[in-house]
mmCIF file of N, CA and C in Angstrom:
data_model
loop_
_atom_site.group_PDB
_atom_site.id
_atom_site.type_symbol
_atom_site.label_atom_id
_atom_site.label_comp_id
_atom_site.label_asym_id
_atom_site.label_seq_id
_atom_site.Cartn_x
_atom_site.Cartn_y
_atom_site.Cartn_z
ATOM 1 N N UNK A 1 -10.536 5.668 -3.294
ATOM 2 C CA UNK A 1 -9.558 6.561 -2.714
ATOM 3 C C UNK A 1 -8.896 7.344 -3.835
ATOM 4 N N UNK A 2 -8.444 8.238 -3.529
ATOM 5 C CA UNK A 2 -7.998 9.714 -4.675
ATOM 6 C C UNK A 2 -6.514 9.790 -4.442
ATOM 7 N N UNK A 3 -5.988 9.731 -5.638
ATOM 8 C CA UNK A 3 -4.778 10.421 -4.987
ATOM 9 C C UNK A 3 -4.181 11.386 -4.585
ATOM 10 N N UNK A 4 -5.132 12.320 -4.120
ATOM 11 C CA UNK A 4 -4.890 13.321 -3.247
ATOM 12 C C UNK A 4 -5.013 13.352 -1.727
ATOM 13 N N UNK A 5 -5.916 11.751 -1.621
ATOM 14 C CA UNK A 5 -6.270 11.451 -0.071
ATOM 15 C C UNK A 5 -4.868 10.384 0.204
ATOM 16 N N UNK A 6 -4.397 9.800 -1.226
ATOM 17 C CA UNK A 6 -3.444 8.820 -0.268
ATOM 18 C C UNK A 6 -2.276 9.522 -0.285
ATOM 19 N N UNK A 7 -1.953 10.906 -1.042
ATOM 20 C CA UNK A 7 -0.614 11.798 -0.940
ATOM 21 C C UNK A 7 -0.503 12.259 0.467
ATOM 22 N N UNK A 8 -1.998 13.274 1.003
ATOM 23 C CA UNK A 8 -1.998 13.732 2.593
ATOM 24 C C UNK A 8 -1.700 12.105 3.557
ATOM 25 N N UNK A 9 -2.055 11.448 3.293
ATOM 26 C CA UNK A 9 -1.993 10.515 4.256
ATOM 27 C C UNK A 9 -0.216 10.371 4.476
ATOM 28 N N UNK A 10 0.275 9.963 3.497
ATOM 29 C CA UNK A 10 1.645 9.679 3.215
ATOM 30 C C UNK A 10 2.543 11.013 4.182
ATOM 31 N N UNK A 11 2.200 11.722 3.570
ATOM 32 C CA UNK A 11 3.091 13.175 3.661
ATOM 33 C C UNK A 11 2.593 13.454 5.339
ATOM 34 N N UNK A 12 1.545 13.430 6.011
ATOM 35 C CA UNK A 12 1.236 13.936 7.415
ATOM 36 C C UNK A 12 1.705 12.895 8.122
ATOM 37 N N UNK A 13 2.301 11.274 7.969
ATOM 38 C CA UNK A 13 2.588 10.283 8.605
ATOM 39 C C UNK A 13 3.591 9.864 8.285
ATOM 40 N N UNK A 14 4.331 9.998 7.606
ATOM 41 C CA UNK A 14 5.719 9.572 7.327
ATOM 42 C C UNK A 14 6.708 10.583 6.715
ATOM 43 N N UNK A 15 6.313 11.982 6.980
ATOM 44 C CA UNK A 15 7.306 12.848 6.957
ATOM 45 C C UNK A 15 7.909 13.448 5.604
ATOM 46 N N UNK A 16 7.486 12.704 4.567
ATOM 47 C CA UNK A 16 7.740 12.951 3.061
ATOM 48 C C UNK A 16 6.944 14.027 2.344
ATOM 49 N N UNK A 17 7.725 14.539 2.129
ATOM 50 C CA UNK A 17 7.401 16.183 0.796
ATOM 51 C C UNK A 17 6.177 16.261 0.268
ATOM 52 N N UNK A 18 5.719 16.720 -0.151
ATOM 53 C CA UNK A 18 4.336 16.746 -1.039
ATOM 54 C C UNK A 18 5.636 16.610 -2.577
ATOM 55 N N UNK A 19 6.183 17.268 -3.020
ATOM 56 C CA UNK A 19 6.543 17.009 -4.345
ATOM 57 C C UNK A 19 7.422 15.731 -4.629
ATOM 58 N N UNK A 20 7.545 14.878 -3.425
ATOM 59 C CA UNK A 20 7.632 13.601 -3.852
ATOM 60 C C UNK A 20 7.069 12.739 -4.149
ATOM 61 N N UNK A 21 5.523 13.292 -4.004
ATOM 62 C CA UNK A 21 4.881 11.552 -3.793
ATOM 63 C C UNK A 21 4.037 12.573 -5.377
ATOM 64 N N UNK A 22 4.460 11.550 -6.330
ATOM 65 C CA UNK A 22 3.858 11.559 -7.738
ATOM 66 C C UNK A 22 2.887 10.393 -7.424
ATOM 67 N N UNK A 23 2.163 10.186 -8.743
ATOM 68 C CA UNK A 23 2.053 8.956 -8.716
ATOM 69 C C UNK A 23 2.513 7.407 -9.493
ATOM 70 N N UNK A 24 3.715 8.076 -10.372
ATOM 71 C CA UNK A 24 5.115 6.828 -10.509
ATOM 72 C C UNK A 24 5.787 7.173 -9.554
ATOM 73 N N UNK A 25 5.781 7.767 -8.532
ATOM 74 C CA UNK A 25 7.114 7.912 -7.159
ATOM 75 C C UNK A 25 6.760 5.716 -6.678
ATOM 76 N N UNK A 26 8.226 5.734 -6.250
ATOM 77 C CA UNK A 26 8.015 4.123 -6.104
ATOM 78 C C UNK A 26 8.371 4.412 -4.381
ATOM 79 N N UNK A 27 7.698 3.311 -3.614
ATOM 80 C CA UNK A 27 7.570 3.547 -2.286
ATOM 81 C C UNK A 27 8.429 3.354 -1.535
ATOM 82 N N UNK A 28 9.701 2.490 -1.920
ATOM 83 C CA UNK A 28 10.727 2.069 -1.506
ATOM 84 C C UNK A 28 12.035 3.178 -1.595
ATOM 85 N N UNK A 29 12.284 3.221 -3.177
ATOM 86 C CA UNK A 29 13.180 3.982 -3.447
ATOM 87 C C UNK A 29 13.273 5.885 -3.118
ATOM 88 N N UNK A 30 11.698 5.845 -3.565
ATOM 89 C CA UNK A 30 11.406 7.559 -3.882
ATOM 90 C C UNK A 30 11.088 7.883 -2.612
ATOM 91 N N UNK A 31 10.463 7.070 -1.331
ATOM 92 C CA UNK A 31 9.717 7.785 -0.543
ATOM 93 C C UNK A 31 10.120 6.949 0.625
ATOM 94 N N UNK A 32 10.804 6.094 0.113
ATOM 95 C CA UNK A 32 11.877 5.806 1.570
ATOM 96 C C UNK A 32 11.085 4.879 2.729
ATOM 97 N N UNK A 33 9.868 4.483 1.992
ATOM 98 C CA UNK A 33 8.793 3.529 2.891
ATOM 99 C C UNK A 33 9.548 2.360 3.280
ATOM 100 N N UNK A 34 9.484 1.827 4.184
ATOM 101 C CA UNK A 34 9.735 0.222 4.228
ATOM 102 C C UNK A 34 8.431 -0.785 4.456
ATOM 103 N N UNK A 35 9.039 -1.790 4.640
ATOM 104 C CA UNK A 35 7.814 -2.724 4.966
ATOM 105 C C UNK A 35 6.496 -2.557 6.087
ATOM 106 N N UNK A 36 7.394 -2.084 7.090
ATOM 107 C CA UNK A 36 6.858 -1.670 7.948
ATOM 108 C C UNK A 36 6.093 -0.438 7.795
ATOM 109 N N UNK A 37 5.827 0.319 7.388
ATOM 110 C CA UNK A 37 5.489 1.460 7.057
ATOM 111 C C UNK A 37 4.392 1.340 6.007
ATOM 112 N N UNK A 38 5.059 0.306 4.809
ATOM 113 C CA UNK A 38 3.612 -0.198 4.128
ATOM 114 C C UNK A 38 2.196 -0.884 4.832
ATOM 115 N N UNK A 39 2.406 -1.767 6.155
ATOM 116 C CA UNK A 39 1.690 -2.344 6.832
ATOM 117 C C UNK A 39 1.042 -0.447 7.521
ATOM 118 N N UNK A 40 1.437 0.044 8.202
ATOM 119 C CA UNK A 40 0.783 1.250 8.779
ATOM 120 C C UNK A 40 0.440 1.586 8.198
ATOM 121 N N UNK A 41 0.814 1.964 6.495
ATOM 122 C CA UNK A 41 -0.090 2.753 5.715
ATOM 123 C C UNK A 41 -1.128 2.137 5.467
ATOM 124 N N UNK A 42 -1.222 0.769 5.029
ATOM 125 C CA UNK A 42 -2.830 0.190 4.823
ATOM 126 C C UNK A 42 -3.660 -0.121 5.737
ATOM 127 N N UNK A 43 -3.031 0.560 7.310
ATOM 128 C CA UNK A 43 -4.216 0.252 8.659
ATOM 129 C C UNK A 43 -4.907 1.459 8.375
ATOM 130 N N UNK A 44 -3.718 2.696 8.112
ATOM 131 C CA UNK A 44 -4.082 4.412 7.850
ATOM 132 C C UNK A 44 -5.381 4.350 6.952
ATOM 133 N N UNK A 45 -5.190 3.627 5.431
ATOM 134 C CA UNK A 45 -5.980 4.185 4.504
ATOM 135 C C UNK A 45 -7.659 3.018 4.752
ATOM 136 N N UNK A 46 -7.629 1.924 5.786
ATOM 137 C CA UNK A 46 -8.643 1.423 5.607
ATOM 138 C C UNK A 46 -9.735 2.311 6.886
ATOM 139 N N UNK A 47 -8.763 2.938 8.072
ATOM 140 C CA UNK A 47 -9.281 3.617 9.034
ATOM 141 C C UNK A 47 -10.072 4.765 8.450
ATOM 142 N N UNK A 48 -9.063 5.539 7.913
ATOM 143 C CA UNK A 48 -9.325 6.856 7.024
ATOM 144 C C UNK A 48 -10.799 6.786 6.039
ATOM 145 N N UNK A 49 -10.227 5.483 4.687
ATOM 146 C CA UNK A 49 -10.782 5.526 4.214
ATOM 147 C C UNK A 49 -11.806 3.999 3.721
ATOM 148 N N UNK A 50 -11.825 3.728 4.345
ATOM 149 C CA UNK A 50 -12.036 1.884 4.433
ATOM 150 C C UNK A 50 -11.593 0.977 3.383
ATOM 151 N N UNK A 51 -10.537 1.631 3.232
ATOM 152 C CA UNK A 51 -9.664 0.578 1.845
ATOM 153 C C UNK A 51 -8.711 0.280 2.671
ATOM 154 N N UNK A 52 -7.809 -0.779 2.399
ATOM 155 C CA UNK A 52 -7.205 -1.429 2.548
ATOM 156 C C UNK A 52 -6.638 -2.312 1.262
ATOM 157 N N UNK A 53 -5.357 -3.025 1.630
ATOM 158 C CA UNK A 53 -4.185 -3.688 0.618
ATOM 159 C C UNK A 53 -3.713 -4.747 1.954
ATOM 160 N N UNK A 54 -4.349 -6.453 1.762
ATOM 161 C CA UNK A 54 -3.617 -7.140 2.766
ATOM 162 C C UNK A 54 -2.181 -7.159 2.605
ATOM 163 N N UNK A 55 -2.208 -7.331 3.904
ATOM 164 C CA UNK A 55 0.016 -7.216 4.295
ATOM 165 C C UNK A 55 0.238 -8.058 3.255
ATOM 166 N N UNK A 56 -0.375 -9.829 2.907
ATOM 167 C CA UNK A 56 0.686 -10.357 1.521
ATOM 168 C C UNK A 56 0.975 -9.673 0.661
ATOM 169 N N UNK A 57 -0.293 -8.696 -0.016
ATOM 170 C CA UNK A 57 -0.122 -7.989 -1.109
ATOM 171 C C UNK A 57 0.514 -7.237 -1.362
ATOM 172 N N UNK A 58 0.902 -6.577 0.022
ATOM 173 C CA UNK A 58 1.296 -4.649 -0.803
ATOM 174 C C UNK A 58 2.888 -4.503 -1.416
ATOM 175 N N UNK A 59 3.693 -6.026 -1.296
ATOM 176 C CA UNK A 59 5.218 -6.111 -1.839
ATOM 177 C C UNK A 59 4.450 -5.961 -2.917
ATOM 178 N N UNK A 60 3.082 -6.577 -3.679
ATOM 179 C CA UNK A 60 3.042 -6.334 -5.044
ATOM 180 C C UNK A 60 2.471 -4.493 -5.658
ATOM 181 N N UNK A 61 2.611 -3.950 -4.307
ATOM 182 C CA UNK A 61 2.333 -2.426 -5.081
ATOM 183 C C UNK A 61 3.663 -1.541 -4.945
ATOM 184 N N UNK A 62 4.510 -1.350 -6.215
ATOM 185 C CA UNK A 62 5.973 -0.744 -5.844
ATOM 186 C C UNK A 62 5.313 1.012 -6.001
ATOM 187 N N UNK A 63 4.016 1.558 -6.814
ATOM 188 C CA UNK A 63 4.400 3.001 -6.891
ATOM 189 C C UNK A 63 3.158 3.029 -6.280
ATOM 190 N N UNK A 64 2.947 4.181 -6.310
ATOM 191 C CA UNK A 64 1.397 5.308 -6.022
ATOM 192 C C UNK A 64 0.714 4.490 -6.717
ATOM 193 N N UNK A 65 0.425 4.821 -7.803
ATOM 194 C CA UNK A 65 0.007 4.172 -9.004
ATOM 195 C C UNK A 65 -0.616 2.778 -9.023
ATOM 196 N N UNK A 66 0.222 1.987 -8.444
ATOM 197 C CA UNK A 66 0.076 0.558 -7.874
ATOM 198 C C UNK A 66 -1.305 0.111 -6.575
ATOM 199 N N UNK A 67 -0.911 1.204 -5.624
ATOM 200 C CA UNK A 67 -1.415 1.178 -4.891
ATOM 201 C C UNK A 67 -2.997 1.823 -4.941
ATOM 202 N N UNK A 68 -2.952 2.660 -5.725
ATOM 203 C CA UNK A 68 -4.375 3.448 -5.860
ATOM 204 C C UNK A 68 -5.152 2.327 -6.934
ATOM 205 N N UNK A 69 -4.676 2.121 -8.069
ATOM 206 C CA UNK A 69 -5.045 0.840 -8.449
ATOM 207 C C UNK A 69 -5.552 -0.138 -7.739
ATOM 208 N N UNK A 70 -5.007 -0.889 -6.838
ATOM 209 C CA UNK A 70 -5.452 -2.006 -6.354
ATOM 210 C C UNK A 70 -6.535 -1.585 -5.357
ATOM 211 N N UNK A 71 -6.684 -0.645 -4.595
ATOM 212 C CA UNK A 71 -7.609 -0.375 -3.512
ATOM 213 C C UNK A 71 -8.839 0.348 -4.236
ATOM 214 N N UNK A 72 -8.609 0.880 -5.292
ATOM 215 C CA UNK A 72 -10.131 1.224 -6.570
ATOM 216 C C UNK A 72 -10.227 0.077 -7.394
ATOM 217 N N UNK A 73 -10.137 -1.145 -6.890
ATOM 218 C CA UNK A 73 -10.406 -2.494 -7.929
ATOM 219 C C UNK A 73 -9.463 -2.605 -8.846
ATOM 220 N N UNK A 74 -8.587 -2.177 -9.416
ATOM 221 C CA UNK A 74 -8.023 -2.773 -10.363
ATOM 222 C C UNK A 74 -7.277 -3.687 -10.478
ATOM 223 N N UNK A 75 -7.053 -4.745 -9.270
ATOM 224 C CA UNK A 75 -6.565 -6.000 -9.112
ATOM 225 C C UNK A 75 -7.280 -6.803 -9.057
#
């Protein structure tokens, strides 16, 4: 996944800017995600894109960064 596919995803489903979502923007603070919202986003990106982040995990992804990481292997 690119981070240009998980910015549109973000921004067309949860209402947030395109010039917020960097990829150090943190998901909580910068982009106003909650928990709940993290769970929809990883149904979004495995539908979309067949990645996925299980619900235990994704408290451990706080930015973009985090998250694009772990769903391109780097966890």
């Amino acid at each position: 996944m690119t981070f240009e596919q998980l910015k549109e995803l973000i921004c067309e489903n949860f209402g947030v800017s395109e010039d917020k979502v960097t990829e150090t923007a943190d998901l909580q603070e910068d982009l106003k995600l909650d928990s709940l919202d993290a769970v929809e986003l990883s149904m979004m990106m495995e539908e979309a894109h067949g990645v996925s982040i299980p619900e235990e995990k994704f408290p451990e992804c706080k930015t973009i960064a985090d998250v694009l990481k772990f769903v391109n292997g780097g966890n």
